[in-house]
Structure formats: C-alpha cells, structure tokens
CSV table of C-alpha atoms in Angstrom, one decimal:
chain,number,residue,atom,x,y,z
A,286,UNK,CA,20.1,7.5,4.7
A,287,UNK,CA,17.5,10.6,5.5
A,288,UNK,CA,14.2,10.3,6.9
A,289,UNK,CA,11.3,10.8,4.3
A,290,UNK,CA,8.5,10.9,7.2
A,291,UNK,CA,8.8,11.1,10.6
A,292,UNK,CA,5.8,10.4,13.1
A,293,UNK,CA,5.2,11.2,16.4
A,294,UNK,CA,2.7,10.5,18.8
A,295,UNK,CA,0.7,9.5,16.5
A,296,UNK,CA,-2.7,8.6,18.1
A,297,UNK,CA,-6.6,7.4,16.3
A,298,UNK,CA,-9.8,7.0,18.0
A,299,UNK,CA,-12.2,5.3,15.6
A,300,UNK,CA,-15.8,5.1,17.3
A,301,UNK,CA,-15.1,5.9,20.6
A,302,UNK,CA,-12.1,3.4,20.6
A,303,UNK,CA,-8.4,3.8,20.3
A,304,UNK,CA,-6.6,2.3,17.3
A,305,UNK,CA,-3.2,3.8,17.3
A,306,UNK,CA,-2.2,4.8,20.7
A,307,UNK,CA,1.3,6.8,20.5
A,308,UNK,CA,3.0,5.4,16.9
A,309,UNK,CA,6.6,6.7,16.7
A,310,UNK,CA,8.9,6.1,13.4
A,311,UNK,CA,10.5,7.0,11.0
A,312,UNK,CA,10.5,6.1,7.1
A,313,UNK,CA,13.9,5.9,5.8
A,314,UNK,CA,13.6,7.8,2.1
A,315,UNK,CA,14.1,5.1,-0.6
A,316,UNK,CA,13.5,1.6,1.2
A,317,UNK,CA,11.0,-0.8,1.4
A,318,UNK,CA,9.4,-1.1,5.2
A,319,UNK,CA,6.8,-3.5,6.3
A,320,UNK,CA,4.2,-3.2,8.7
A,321,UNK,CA,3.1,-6.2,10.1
A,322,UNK,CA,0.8,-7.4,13.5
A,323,UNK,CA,-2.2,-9.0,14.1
A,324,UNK,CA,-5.3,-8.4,12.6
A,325,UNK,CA,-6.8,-5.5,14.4
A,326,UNK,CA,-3.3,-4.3,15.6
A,327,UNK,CA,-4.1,-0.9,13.6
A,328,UNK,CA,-2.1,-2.3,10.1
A,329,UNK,CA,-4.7,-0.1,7.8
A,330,UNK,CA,-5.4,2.6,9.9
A,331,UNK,CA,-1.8,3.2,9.8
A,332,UNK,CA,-1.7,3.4,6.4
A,333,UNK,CA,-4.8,5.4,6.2
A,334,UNK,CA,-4.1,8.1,8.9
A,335,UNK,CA,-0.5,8.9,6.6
A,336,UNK,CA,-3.5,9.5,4.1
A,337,UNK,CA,-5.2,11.6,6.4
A,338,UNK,CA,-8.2,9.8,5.6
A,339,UNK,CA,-9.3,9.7,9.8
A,340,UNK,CA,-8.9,11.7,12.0
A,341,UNK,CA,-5.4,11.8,14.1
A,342,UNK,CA,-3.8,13.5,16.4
A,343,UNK,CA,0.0,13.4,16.8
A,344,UNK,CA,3.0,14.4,14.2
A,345,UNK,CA,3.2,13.8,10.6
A,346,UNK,CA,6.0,15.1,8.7
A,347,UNK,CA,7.0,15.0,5.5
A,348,UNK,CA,11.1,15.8,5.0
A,349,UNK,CA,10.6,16.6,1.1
A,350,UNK,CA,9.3,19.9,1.1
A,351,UNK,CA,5.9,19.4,-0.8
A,352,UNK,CA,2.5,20.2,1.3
A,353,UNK,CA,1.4,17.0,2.5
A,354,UNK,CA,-1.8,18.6,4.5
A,355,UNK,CA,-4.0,17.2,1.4
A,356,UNK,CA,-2.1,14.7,0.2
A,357,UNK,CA,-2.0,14.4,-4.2
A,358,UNK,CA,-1.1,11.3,-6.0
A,359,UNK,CA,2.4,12.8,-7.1
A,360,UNK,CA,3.3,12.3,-3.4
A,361,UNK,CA,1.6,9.9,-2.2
A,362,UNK,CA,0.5,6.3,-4.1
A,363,UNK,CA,-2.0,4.0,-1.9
A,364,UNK,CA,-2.8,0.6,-2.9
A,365,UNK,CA,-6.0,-0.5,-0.9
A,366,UNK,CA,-6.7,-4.5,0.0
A,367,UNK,CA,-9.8,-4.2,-1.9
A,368,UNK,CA,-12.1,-1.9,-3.7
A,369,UNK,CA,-15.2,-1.1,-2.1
A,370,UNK,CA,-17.7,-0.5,-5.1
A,371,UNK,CA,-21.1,-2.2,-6.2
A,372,UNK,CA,-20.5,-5.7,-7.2
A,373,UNK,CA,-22.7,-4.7,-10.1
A,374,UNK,CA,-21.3,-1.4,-11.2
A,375,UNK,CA,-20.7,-2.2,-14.9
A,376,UNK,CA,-17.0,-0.5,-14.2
A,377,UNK,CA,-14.5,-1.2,-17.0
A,378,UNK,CA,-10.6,-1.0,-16.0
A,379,UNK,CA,-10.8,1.7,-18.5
A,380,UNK,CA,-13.4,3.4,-17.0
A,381,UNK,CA,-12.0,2.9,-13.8
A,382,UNK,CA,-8.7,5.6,-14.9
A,383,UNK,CA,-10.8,7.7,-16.4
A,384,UNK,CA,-12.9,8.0,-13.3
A,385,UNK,CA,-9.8,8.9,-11.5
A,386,UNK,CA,-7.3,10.5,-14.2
A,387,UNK,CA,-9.5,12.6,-16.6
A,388,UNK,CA,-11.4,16.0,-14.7
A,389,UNK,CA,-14.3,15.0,-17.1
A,390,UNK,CA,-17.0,12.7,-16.5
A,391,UNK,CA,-17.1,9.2,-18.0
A,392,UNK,CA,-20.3,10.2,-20.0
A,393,UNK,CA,-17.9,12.9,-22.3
A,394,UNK,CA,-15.6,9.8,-23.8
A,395,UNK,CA,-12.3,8.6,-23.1
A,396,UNK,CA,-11.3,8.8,-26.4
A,397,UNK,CA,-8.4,6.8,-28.2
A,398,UNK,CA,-5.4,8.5,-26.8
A,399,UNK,CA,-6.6,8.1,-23.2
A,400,UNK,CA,-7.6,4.4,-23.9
A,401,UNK,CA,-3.4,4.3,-25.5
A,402,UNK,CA,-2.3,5.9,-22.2
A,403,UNK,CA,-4.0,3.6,-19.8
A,404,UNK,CA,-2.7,0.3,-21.9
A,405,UNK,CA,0.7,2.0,-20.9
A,406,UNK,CA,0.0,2.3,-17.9
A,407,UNK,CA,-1.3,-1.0,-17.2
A,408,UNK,CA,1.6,-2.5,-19.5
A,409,UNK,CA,3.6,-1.5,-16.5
A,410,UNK,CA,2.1,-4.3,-14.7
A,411,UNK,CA,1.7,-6.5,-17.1
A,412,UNK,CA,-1.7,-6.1,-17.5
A,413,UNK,CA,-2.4,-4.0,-20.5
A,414,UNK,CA,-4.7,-6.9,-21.4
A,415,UNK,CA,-7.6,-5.9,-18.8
A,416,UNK,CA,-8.2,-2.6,-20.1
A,417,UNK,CA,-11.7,-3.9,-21.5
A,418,UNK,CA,-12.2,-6.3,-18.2
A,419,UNK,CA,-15.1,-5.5,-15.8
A,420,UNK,CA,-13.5,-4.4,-12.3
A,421,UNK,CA,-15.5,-7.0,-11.1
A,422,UNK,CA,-14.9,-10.0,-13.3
A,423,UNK,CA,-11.1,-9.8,-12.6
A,424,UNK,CA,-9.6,-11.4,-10.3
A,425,UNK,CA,-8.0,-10.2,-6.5
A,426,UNK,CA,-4.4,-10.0,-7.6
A,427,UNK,CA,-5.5,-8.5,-11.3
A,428,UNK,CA,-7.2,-5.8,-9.7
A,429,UNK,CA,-4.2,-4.9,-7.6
A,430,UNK,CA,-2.1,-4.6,-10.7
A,431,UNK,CA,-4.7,-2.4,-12.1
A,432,UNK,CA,-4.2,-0.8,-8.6
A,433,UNK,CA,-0.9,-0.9,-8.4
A,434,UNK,CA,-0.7,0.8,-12.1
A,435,UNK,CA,-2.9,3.4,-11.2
A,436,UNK,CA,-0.9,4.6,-7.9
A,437,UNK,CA,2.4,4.6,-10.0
A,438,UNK,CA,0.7,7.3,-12.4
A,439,UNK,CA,2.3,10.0,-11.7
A,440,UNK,CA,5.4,9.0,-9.9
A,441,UNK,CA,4.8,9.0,-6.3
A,442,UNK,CA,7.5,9.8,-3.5
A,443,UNK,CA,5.8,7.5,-1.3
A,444,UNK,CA,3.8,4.2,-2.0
A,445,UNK,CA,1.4,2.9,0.4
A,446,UNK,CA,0.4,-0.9,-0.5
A,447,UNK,CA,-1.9,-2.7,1.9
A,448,UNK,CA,-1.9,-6.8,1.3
A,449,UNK,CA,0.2,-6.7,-1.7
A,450,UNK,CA,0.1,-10.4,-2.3
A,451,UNK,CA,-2.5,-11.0,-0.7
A,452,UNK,CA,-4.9,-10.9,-3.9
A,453,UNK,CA,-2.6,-12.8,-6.1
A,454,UNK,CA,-3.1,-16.3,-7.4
A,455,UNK,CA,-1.3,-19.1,-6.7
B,148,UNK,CA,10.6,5.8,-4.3
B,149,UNK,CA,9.7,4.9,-0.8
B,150,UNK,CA,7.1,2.0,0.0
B,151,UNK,CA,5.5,1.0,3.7
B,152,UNK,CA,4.0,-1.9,3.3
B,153,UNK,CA,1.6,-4.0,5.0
B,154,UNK,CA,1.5,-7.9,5.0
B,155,UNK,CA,1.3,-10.8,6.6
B,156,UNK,CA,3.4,-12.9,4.4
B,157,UNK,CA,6.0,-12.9,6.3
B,158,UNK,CA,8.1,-14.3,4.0
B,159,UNK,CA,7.7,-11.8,1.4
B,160,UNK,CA,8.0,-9.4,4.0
B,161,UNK,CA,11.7,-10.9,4.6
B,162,UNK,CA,12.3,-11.2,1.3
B,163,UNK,CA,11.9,-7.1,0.4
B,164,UNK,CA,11.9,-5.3,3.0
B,165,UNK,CA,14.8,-3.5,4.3
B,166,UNK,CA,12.5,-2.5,7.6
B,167,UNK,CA,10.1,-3.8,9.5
B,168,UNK,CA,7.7,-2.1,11.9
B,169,UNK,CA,5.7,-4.7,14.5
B,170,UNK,CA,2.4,-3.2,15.6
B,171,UNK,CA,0.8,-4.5,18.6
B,172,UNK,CA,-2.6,-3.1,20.3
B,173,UNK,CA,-1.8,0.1,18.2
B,174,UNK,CA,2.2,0.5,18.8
B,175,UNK,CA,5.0,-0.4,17.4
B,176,UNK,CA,6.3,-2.8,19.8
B,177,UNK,CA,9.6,-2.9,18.1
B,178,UNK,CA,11.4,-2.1,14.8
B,179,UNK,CA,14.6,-2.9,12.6
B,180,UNK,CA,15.7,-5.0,10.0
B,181,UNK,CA,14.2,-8.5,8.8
B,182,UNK,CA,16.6,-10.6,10.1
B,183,UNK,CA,16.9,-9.0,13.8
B,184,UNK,CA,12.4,-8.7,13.8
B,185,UNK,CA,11.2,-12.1,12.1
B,186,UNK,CA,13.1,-14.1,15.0
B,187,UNK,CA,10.6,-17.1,16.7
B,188,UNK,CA,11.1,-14.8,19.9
B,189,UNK,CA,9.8,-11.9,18.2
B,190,UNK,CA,7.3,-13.6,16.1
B,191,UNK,CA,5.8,-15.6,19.3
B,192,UNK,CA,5.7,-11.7,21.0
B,193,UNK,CA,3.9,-10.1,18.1
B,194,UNK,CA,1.3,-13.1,16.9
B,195,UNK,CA,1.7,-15.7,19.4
B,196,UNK,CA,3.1,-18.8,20.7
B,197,UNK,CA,4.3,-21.2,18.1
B,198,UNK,CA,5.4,-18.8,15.2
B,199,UNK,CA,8.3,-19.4,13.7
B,200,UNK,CA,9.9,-18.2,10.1
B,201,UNK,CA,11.8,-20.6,8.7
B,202,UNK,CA,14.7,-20.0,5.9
B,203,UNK,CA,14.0,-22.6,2.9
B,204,UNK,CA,17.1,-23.5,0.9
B,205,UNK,CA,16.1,-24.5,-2.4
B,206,UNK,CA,18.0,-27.9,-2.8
B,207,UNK,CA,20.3,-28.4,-5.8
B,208,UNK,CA,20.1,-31.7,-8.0
C-alpha cells in the first residue's frame, strides 16, 4: 500500500532543547499506526509538528496532492489529550461547534438547523445527548467524543488522536 | 482514512493498529507491525526493564 506522508529528518527544538532529533517514517495511506514511548519521548510534539503547530525543520510530505503548508480540517483531523480552556468558561458542546464550524460569532445565534447538524454530528459518537452539556461538566472520555465528532466533520484524510482512551471511563 | 495514534495502552495499541512507531529520546528507535514491536525485548528497550504484553485468552465455560 502507498505512502500518505513521508518524513524526513524531522527535527524540534522547543526552548532551547531538542525534542525530535532526526524522525524518519512513513504513514502507510489507510492504516491505523501507533506512536508509543515514554513520557517525554516527543509523543505530542510529533503529532503537533505534522500540524505545524512548532516550529520544525526537516521533511514533511504529503503524497495526496492537497497543500498541506496550512493544514485545513478536510485534511487533517487532530484529537488533543485535553482541551486547554477556562475551567469556568460557560462553553456548551454546542457552542463549542459553533466556535469552530460557523465564520460567525457565538453572540449572532446558532440557530435550529446548526443545533440539528451538531446532534448529527455528535450522534456519530454516540453522544448527540451532550449537545446542551457544559464542556466542563462532562467527563474526559465524553469530551473526546465531542472531540473526536468534531475532527470527523468534514472528512479528514488524516486523523491525529492523542490518548484516545485515555479519557474514557471504566 | 489514515490515523497515527498515540497511546500508551499498549493493548489497545495491539489490538488496532496495523503499525507501530517506538519513540525514544525523540527517534524512532524502531518500527513495524504489533506483533514483531510489543515483544518483552522491545518493550524492556523502549520503557524499561520488566515490561511485558501479555495475550489474554478469554476462557470459555
């Protein structure tokens, strides 16, 4: 099977200090791979230089023809461990799409077809019934449904999940 | 869809993954699939001495 992503060399300094020091892979397109390691061993930064959220040096390429220099959610879904908001943000699951699906701010209205298109969404998951739950009243492995469901909208070609089950209840 | 991953439930990890990248001080100290990576020899390597992944068989009554 064909390479989605190959990288090479890929190297991150974060503060002075060297995270990923010469990474070389490749992503076979349409399979599940799993990065594991100590804690510290560079797991998220991994995930989070593909992003190109900091700063790398090194090769990243995409095989599938898109631009991937500003990676858009139709390419690329991510899946963070955790959220990092205020504890005391008032944030609705609802609100939460809207803040990140609609180009409008949250004080114009969702409105009732947005609200029917997140319950989709979330229904997905099987967790249309948090679309009224405060972000921060639900639990670790609800809100990485409600993550999950989010980074499936649109399709991606490539899903990043950090700690999938690590939020989940037993 | 493609999906990298990263865990360290190791047995989820062996249960979807078709790959498995082990990163160590920022490399990939080796690759390949579950069953050749989440060995006790690799495992003691990659997180220490002592680790192990054991394959449960349910029982059947």
């Amino acid at each position: 099977m064909s390479a989605l992503l190959t990288i090479r060399d890929l190297c991150v300094q974060l503060g002075g200090h060297p995270i990923l020091s010469g990474v070389n892979a490749e992503l076979e397109r349409g399979s599940i791979t799993a990065v594991i390691g100590l804690n510290g061993a560079g797991k998220t930064t991994l995930l989070r230089a593909l992003l190109g959220e900091v700063p790398r040096t090194g090769q990243v390429q995409f095989h599938c023809g898109h631009d991937h220099s500003r990676p858009q959610p139709q390419h690329v879904g991510y899946v963070p461990q955790k959220l990092r908001l205020d504890a005391n943000l008032p944030l609705s699951v609802l609100d939460l799409f809207g803040l990140c699906l609609r180009r409008w701010p949250l004080f114009a209205g969702l409105g009732r077809r947005f609200r029917q298109r997140v319950i989709d969404l979330l229904a997905r998951v099987d967790s249309a019934h948090l679309v009224d739950r405060l972000v921060d009243r639900i639990s670790g492995g609800e809100l990485q449904r409600v993550l999950l469901a989010l980074a499936l909208e649109p399709h991606p070609e490539l899903l990043l999940l950090d700690e999938p089950a690590a939020g989940e209840r037993v | 869809m493609t999906v990298l991953l990263v865990s360290h439930d190791l047995s989820m990890v062996n249960r979807v993954a078709r790959h498995v990248w082990c990163l160590q001080d920022g490399k990939i100290e080796c690759q390949g699939e579950p069953q050749v990576i989440l060995t006790g020899e690799t495992l003691s390597r990659v997180f220490g001495l002592g680790t192990g992944l054991f394959h449960h068989q349910p029982h059947s009554h």
